[in-house]
Coordinates of C-alpha atoms in Angstrom, one line a residue:
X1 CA 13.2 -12.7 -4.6
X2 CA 14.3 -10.3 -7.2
X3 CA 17.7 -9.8 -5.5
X4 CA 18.0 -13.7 -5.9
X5 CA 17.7 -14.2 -9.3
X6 CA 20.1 -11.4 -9.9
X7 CA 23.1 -12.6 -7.9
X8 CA 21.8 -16.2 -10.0
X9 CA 22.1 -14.8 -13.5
X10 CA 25.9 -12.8 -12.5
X11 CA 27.2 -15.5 -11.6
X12 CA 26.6 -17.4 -14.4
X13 CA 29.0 -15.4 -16.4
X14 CA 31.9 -15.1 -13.9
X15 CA 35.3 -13.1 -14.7
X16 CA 32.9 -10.9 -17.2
X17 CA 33.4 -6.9 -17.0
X18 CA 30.6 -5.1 -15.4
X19 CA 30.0 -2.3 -17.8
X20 CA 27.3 -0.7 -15.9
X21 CA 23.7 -2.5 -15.8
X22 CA 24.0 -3.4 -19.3
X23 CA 26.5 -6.0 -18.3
X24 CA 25.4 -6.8 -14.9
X25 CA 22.9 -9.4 -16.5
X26 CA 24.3 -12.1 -18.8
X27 CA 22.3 -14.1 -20.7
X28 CA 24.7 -17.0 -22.6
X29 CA 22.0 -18.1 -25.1
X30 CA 19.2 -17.3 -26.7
X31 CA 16.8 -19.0 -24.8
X32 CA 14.1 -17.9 -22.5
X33 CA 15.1 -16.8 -18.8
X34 CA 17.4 -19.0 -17.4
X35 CA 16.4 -20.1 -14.0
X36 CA 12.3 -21.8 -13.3
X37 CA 11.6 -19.4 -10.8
X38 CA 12.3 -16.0 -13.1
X39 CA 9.7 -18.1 -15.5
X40 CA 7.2 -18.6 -13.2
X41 CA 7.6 -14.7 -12.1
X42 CA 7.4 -13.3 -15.8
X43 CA 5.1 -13.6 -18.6
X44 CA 6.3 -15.6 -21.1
X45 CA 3.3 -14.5 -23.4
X46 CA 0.3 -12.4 -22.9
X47 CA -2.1 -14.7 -24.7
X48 CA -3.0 -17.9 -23.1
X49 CA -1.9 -20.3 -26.1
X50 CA 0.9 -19.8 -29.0
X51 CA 0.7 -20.6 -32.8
X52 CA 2.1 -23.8 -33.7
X53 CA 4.5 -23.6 -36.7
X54 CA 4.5 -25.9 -38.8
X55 CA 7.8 -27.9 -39.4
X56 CA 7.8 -30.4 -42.6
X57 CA 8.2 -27.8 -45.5
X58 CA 11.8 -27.1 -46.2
X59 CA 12.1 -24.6 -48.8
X60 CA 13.5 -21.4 -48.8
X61 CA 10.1 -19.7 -48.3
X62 CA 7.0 -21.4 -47.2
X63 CA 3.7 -19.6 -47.6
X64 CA 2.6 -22.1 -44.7
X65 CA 5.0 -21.0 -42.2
X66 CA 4.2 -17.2 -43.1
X67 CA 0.5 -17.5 -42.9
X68 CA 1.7 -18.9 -39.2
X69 CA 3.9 -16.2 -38.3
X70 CA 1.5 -13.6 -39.7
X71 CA -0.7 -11.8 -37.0
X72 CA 1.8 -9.8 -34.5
X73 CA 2.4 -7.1 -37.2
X74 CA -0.8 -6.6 -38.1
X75 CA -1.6 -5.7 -35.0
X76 CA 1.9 -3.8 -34.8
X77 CA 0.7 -2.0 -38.1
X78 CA -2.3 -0.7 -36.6
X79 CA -0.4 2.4 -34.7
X80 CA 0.8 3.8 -38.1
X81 CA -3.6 3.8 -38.5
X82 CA -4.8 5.7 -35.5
X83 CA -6.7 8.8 -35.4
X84 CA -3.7 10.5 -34.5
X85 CA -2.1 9.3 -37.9
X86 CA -5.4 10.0 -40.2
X87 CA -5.3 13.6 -38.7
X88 CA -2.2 14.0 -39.2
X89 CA -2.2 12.8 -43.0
X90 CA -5.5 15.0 -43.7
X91 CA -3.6 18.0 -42.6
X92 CA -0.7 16.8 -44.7
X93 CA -3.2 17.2 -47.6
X94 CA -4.8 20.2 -46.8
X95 CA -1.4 22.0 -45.8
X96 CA 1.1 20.8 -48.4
X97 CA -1.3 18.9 -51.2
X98 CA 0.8 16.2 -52.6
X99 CA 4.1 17.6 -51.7
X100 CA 4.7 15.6 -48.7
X101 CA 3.7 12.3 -49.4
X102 CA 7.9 11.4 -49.8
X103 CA 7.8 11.9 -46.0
X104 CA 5.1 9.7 -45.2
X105 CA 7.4 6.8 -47.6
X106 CA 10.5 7.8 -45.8
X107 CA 8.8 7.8 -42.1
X108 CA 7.1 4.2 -42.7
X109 CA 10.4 2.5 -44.3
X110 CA 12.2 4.3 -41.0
X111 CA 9.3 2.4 -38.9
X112 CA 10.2 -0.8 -40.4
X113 CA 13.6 -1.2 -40.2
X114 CA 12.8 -0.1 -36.4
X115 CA 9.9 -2.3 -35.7
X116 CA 12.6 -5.1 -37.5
X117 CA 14.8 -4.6 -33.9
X118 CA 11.8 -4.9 -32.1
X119 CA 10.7 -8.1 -33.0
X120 CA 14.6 -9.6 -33.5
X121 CA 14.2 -9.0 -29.5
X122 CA 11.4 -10.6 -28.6
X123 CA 12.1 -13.8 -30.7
X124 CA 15.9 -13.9 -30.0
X125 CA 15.8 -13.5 -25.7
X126 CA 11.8 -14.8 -25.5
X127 CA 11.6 -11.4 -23.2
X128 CA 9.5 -8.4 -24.6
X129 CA 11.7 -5.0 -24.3
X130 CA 10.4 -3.9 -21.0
X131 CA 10.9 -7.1 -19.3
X132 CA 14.8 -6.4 -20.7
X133 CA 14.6 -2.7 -19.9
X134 CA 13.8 -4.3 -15.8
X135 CA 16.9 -6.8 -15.7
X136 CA 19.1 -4.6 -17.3
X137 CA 18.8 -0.8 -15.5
X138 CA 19.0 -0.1 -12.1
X139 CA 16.0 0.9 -10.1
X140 CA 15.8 4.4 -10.7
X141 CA 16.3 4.2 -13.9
X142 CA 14.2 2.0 -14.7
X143 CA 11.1 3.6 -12.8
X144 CA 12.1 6.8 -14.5
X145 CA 11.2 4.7 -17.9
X146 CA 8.3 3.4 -16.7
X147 CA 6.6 6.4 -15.8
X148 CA 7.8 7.9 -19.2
X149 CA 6.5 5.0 -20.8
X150 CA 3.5 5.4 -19.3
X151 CA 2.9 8.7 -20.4
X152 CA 3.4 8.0 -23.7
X153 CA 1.1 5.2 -23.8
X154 CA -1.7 7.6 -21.9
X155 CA -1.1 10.1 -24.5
X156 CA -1.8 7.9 -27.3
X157 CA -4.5 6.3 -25.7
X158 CA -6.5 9.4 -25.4
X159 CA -6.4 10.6 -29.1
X160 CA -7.5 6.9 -29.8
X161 CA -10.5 7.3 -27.8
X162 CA -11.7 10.6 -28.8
X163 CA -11.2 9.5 -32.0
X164 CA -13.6 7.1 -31.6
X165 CA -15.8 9.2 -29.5
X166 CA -15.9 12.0 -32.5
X167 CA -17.0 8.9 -34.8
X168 CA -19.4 7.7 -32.9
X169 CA -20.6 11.5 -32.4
X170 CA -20.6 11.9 -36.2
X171 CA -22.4 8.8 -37.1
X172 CA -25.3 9.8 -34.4
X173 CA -25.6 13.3 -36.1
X174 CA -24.2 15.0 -32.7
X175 CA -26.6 13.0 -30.5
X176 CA -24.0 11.0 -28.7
X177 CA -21.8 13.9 -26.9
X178 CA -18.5 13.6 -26.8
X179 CA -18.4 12.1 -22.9
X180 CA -20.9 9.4 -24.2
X181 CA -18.5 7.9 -27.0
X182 CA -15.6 7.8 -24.6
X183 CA -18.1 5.6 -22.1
X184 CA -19.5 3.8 -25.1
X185 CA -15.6 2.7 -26.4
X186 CA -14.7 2.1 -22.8
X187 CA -17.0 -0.4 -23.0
X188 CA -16.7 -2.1 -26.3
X189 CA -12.8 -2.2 -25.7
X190 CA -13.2 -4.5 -22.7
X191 CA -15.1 -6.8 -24.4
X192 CA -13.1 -7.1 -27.5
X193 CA -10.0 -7.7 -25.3
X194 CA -11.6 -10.8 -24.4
X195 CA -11.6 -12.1 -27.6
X196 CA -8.3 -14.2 -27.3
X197 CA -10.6 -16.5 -24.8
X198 CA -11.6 -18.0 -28.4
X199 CA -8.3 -18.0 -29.7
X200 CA -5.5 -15.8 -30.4
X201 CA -6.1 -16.8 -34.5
X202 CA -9.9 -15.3 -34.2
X203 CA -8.6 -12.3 -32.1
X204 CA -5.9 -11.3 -34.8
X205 CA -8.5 -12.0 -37.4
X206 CA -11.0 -9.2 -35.9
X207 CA -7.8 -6.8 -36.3
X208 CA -7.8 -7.8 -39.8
X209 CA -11.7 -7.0 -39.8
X210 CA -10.8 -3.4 -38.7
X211 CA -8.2 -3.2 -41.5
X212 CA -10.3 -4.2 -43.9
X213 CA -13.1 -1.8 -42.9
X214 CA -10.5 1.4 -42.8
X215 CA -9.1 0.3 -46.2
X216 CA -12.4 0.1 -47.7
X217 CA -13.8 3.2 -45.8
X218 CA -10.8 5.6 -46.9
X219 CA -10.4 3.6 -50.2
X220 CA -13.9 4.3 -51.0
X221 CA -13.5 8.4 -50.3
X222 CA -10.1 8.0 -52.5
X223 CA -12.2 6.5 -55.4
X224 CA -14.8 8.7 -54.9
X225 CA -12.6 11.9 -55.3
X226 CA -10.2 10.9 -57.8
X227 CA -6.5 12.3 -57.5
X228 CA -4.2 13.3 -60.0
X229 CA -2.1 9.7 -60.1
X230 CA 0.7 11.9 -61.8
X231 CA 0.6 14.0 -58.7
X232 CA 0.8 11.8 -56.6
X233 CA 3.4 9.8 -57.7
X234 CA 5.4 12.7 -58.0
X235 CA 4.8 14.0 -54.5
X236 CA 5.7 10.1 -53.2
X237 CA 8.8 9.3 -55.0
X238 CA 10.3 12.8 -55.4
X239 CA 12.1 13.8 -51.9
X240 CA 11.1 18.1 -52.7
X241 CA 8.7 20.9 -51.5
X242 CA 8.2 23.7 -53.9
X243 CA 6.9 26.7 -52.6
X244 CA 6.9 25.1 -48.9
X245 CA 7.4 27.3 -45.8
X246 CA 7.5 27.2 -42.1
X247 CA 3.7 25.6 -42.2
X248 CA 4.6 22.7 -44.6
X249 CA 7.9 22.1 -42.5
X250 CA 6.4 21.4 -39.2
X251 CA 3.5 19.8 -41.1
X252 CA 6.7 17.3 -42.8
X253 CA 7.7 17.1 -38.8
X254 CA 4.7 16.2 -37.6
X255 CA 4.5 13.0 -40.3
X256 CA 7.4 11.6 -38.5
X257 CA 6.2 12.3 -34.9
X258 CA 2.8 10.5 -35.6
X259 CA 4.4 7.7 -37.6
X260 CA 6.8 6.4 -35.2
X261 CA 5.4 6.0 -32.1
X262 CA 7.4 4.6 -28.6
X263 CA 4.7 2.4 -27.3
X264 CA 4.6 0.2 -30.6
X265 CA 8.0 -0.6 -29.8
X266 CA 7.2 -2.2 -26.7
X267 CA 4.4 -3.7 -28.4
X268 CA 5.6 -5.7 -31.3
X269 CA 8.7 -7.0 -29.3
X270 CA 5.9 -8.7 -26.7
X271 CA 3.3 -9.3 -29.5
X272 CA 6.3 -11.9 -31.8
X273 CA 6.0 -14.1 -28.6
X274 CA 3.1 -15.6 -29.6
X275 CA 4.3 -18.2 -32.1
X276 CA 5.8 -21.4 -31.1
X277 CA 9.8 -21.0 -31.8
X278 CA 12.3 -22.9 -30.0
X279 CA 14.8 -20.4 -28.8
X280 CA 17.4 -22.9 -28.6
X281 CA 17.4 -23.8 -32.4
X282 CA 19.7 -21.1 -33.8
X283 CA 17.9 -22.0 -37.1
X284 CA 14.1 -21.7 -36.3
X285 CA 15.1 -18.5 -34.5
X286 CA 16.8 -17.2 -37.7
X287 CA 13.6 -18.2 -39.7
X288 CA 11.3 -16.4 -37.9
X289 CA 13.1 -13.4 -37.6
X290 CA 13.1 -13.9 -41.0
X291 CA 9.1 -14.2 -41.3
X292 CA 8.6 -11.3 -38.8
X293 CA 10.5 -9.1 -40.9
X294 CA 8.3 -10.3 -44.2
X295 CA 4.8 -10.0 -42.4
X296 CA 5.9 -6.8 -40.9
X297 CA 7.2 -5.3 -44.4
X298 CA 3.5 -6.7 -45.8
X299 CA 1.6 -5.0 -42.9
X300 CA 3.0 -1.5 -43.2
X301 CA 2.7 -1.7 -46.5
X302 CA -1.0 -1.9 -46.5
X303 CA -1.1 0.7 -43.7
X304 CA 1.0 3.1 -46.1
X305 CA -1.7 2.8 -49.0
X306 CA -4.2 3.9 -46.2
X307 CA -2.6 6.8 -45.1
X308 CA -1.8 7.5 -48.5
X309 CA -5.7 7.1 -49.7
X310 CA -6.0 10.3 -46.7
X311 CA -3.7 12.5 -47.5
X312 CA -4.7 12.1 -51.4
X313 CA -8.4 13.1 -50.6
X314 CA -7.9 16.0 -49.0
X315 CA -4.8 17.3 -51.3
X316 CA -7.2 16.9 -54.6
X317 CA -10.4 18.3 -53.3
X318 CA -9.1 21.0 -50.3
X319 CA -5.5 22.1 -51.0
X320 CA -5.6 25.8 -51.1
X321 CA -9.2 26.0 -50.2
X322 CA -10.6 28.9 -47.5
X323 CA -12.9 28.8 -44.9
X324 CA -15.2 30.7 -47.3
X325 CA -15.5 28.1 -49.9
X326 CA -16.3 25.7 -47.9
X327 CA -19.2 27.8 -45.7
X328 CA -20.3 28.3 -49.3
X329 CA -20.5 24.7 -50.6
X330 CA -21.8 23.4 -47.3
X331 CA -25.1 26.0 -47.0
X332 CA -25.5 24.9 -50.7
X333 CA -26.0 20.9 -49.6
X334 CA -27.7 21.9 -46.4
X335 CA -25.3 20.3 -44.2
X336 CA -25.1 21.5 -40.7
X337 CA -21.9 23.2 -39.0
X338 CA -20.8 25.3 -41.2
X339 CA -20.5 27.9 -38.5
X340 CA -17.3 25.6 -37.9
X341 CA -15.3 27.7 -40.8
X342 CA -14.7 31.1 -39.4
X343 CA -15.1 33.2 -42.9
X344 CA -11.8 34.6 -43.3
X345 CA -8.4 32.4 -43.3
X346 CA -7.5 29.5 -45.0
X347 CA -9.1 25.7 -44.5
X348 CA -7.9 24.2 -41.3
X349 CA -9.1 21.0 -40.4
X350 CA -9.2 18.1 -38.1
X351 CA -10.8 14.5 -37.7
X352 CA -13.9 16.0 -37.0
X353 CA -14.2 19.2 -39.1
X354 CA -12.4 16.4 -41.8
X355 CA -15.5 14.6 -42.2
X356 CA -17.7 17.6 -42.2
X357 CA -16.1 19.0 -45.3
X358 CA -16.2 15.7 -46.6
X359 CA -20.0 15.7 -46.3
X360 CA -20.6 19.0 -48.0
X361 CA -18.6 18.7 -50.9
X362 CA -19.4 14.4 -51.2
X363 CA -23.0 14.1 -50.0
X364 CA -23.7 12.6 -46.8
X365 CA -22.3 9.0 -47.5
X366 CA -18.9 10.7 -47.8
X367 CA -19.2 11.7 -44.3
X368 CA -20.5 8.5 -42.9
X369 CA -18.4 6.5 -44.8
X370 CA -15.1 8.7 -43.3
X371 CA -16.9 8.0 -39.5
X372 CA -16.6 4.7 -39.7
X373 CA -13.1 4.4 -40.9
X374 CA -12.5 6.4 -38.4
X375 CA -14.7 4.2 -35.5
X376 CA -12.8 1.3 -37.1
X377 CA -9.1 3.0 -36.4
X378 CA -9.9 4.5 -33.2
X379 CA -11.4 0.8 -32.1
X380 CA -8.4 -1.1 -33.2
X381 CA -5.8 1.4 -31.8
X382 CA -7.2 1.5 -28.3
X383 CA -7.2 -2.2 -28.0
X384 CA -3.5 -2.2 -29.2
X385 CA -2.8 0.6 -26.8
X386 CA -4.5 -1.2 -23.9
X387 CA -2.3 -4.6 -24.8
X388 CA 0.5 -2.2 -24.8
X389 CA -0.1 -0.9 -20.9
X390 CA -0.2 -4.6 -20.1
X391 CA 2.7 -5.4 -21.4
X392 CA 4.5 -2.3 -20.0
X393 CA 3.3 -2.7 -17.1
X394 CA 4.0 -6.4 -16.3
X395 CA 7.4 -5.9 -17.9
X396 CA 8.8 -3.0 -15.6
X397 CA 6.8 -4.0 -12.6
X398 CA 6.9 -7.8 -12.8
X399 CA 3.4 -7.8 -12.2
X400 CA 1.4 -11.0 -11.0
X401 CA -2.0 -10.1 -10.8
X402 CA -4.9 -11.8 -12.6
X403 CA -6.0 -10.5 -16.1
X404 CA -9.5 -8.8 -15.3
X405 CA -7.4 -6.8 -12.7
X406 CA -4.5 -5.7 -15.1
X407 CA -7.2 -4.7 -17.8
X408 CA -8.7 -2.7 -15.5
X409 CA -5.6 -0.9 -13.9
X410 CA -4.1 -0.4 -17.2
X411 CA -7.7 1.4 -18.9
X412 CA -7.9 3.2 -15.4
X413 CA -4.8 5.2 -16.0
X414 CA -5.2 6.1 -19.4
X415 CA -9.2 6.7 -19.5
X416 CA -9.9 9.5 -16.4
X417 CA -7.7 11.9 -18.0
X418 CA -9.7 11.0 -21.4
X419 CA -13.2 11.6 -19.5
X420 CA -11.9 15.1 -18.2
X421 CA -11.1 16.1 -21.8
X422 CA -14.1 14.7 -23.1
X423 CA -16.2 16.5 -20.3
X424 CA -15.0 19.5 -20.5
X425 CA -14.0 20.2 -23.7
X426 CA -16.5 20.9 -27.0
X427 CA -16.2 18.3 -29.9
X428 CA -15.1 20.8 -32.2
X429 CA -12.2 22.2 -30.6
X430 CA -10.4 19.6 -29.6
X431 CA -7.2 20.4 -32.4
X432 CA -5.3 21.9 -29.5
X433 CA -5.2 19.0 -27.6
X434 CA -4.4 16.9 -30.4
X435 CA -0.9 18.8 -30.5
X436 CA -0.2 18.4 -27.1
X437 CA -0.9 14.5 -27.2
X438 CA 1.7 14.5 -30.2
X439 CA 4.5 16.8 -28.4
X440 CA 4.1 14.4 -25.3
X441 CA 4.5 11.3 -27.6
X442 CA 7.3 13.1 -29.3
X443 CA 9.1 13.3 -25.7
X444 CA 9.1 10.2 -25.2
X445 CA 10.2 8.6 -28.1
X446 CA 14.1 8.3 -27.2
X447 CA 12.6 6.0 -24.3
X448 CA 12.0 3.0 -26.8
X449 CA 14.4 3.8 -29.4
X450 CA 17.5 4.1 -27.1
X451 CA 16.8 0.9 -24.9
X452 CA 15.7 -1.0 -28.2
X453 CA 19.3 0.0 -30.0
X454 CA 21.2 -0.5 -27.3
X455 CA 20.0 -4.2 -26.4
X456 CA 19.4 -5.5 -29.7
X457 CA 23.5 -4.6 -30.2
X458 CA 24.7 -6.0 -26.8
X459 CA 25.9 -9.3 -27.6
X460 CA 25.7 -10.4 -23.9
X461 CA 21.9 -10.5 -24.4
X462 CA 21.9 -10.8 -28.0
X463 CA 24.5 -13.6 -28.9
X464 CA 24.7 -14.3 -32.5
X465 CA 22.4 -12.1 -33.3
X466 CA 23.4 -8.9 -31.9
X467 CA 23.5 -6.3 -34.5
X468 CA 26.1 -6.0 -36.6
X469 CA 28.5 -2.9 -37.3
X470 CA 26.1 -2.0 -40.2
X471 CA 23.1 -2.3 -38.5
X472 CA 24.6 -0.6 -35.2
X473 CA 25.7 2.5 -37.3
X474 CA 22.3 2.7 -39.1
X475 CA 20.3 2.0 -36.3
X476 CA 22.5 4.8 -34.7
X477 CA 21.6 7.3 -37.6
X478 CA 18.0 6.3 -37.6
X479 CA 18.0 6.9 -34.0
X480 CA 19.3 10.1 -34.0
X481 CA 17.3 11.6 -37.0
X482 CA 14.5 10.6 -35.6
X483 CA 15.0 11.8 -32.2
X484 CA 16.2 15.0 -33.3
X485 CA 13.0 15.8 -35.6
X486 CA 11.1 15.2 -32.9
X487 CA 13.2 17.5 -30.2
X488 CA 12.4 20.1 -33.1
X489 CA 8.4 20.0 -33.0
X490 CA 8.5 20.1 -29.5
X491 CA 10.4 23.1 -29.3
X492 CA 8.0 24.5 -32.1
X493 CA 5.4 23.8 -29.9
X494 CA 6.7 25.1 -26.9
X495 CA 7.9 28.8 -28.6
X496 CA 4.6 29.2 -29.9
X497 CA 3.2 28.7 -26.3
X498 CA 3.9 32.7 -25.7
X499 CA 4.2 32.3 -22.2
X500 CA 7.3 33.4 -20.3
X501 CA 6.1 31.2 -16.8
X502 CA 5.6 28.2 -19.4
X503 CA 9.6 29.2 -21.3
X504 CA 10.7 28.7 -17.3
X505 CA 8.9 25.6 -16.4
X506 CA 10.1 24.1 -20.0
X507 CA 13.2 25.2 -19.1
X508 CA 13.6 23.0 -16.2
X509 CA 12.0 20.2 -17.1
X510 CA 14.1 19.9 -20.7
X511 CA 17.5 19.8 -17.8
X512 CA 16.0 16.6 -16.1
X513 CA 14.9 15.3 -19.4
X514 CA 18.3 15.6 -21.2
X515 CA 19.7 14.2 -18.1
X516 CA 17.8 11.1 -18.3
X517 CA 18.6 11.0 -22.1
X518 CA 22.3 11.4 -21.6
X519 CA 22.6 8.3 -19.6
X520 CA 20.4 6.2 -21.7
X521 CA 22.6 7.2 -24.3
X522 CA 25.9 6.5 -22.1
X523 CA 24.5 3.2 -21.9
X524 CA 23.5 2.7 -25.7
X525 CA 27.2 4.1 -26.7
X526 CA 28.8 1.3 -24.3
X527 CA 26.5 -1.3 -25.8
X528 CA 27.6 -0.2 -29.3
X529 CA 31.3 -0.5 -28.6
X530 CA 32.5 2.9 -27.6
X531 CA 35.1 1.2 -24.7
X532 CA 36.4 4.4 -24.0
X533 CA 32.8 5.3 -22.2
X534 CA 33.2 2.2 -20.5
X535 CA 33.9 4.1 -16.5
X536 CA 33.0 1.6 -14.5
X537 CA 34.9 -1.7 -16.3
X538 CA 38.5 1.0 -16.5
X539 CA 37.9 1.7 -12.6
X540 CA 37.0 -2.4 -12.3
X541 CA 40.2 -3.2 -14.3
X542 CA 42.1 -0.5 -12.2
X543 CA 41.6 -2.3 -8.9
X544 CA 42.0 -5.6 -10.5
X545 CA 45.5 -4.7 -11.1
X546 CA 46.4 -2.9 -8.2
X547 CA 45.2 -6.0 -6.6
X548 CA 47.3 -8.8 -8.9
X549 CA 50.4 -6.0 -8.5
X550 CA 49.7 -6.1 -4.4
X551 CA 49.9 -9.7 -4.2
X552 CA 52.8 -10.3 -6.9
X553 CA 54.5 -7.8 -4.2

């Protein structure tokens, strides 16, 4: 069946070059898939109903129409919150004090102008990235994805659950074990999924529960410890390190690994197809890409003063602290674990050993108050995570199962692995792991930026809204800078590793990995422009002429 409607979309662009896959689809307008049966086959939105938007205000900006488009990046914004994020902004803090708050600035705005692509996407073709990424690549390739995807998504998922499991494990005073909060947020998340049965409005209005709850919940520890405003201003707006070494500067490369996360990508270009826009009106697409763009700019925003509120509590109260002071100032309030904090060295810390300190230098509400900001981001993260499998998974496999059974494949994958970990491994140690989860995401990040570039600037897919020469150059940059930082950490990682078997294995693997890379790139670069990659359409042109010049003869 699948064959079918490829031969049906080719030929409705006959006599244009075959650049590869990214051409062997064409797509004339910017309306949703062209033939009834490819609609029936995909998933034209996850939800089972779409916003209206209302259509009798014609001003420049309508506060109406944005309340209506507002909801996808909300729940976009809530990966730039997740537990992987908050530990990552506490150890910014710890590590580096105020110094690297510029990064976090320059790692959201980078996010945003990302995100912007993803959503232009979904509104432009009415097809979420991974249905594009499965009409545009060949099989193999598009497996390959799929499984990398995947991985990434399983990785994210995990920190996101034992980040709820720690909460919960906090908030019980160490009587819910680690194993029990995974079971306990299994649970709760399949419930809360379910909330779009009421409506998609109520659903995306529990999200903006969650936010609420973390801005007040970090908000409250930022008011409570007061930072040096002077500081921090300094440390957001002034792109420096003084005094920074080889600790601050993967600490700086972890911001951007945690910030910018592959799965979101696939996320918010699947999430934007829940509002009501005519794909054939080249002005109420326009508009909404224009409202996406607003709502998304809003959202991150509000996720950037939480992160911020982090990383300011722990650079006021434990920059430059030891291990020492704390033991000290924790047997002094009587609160437990202080046998966390070995004596000598300075103050590491994670989520967990986070609100612990918290707790002995704040009083006890300080430490409840931090678990349930964390419940509240660990809860919202693995709900977006889990609509991200879905979407991922109906998109590359063109899935047609019913919901309950999609749910449930999509949590299976992601939640074994997370109940081996949580089994097996003490809540207290569990920063090892963390760093693994984050080199894995980092791996897989050129797996939604590359595809994301490279079909947002193909005008065949695209039309009038493919990106322009600006936007293809920047997004090129952004692309690359990113991709690069994140090749760095994980080769941090790995040399730190100390293992010669592990250099070998790496080794290999990074061959098969660049590989893949270089043809995604090929791909992108012949999207972009660069005709002279273009193989396949100077051997097509070739023949062509051979052909005219054998029967001219």
């Amino acid at each position: 069946m699948k064959a079918e409607q490829e031969e049906e979309i080719v030929e409705e662009g006959p006599g244009a070059p075959e650049n590869g896959a990214i051409q062997r689809h064409q797509y004339s307008s910017v309306s949703s898939p062209s033939t009834p049966s490819e609609q029936d086959l995909g998933f034209s939105t996850y939800y089972e109903e779409k916003v209206h938007i209302p259509e009798d205000v014609n001003q420049m900006f309508s506060f109406r129409k944005l309340w209506a488009f507002t909801g996808p990046g909300f729940l976009m914004s809530i990966a730039y919150l997740d537990p992987g994020n908050i530990e990552s902004d506490l150890q910014s803090g710890a590590k580096a004090g105020f110094k690297l708050l510029w990064v976090l600035l320059l790692a959201t705005i980078i996010g945003l102008l990302l995100q912007r692509l993803a959503a232009r996407l979904g509104v432009v073709t009415g097809m979420h990235l991974a249905e594009v990424c499965n009409r545009q690549y060949p099989t193999v390739p598009r497996i390959i994805l799929w499984l990398m995807v995947e991985l990434a998504i399983i990785g994210s998922d995990m920190q996101e659950v034992i980040g709820c499991a720690i909460a919960l494990n906090l908030l019980s005073v160490g009587r819910i074990p680690l194993w029990g909060g995974v079971l306990i947020t299994i649970t709760d998340t399949f419930v809360f999924l379910f909330l779009d049965k009421y409506g998609l409005r109520k659903l995306e209005a529990f999200f903006g529960f969650l936010i609420t709850v973390m801005a007040l919940s970090f908000g409250y520890e930022y008011v409570l410890v007061k930072p040096d405003q002077g500081d921090l201003l300094k440390g957001m707006f002034v792109p420096y390190c003084a005094g920074c070494g080889p600790v601050q500067l993967e600490q700086a490369v972890g911001i951007v690994g945690a910030v910018i996360m592959p799965h979101n990508i696939y996320l918010h270009s699947a999430l934007v197809k829940s509002r009501d826009v005519d794909r054939k009106n080249k002005k109420e697409v326009k508009e909404a890409n224009k409202y996406f763009f607003i709502e998304s700019s809003v959202a991150l925003f509000i996720s950037f003063l939480i992160n911020v509120f982090v990383v300011a509590v722990f650079a006021q109260a434990f920059y430059g602290k030891s291990n020492a002071d704390v033991i000290q100032k924790c047997n002094e309030t009587g609160i437990p674990h202080s046998d966390l904090f070995p004596p000598n060295g300075t103050l590491e810390v994670d989520i967990y050993k986070g609100g612990v300190v918290l707790g002995c230098y704040f009083g006890q509400a300080a430490l409840y108050i931090w678990a349930i900001g964390i419940l509240a981001a660990g809860q919202s993260s693995t709900m977006t995570g889990t609509y991200s499998g879905q979407f991922v998974m109906e998109g590359f496999l063109n899935l047609r199962w019913s919901r309950f059974a999609r749910v449930l494949l999509t949590r299976s994958i992601a939640i074994f692995p997370t109940l081996l970990v949580a089994i097996f491994q003490d809540v207290q140690h569990l920063t090892g792991m963390n760093d693994f989860l984050n080199v894995l995401q980092s791996m897989q990040l050129p797996f939604a930026l590359i595809p994301i570039l490279t079909f947002t600037s193909a005008t065949a897919i695209m039309n009038d809204f493919a990106n322009g020469y600006v936007w293809k150059i920047l997004g090129g940059i952004l692309t690359l800078i990113v991709c690069a930082i994140n090749i760095y950490f994980v080769v941090v990682y790995v040399t730190s590793l100390n293992s010669v078997a592990l250099y070998v294995m790496s080794a290999l693997l990074s061959v098969a990995y660049l590989c893949f890379v270089g043809y995604l790139v090929w791909h992108c670069l012949v999207s972009l422009g660069v005709s002279c990659l273009d193989f396949r359409s100077r051997v097509r042109h070739s023949a062509l002429t051979e052909e005219q010049a054998d029967d001219d003869s």
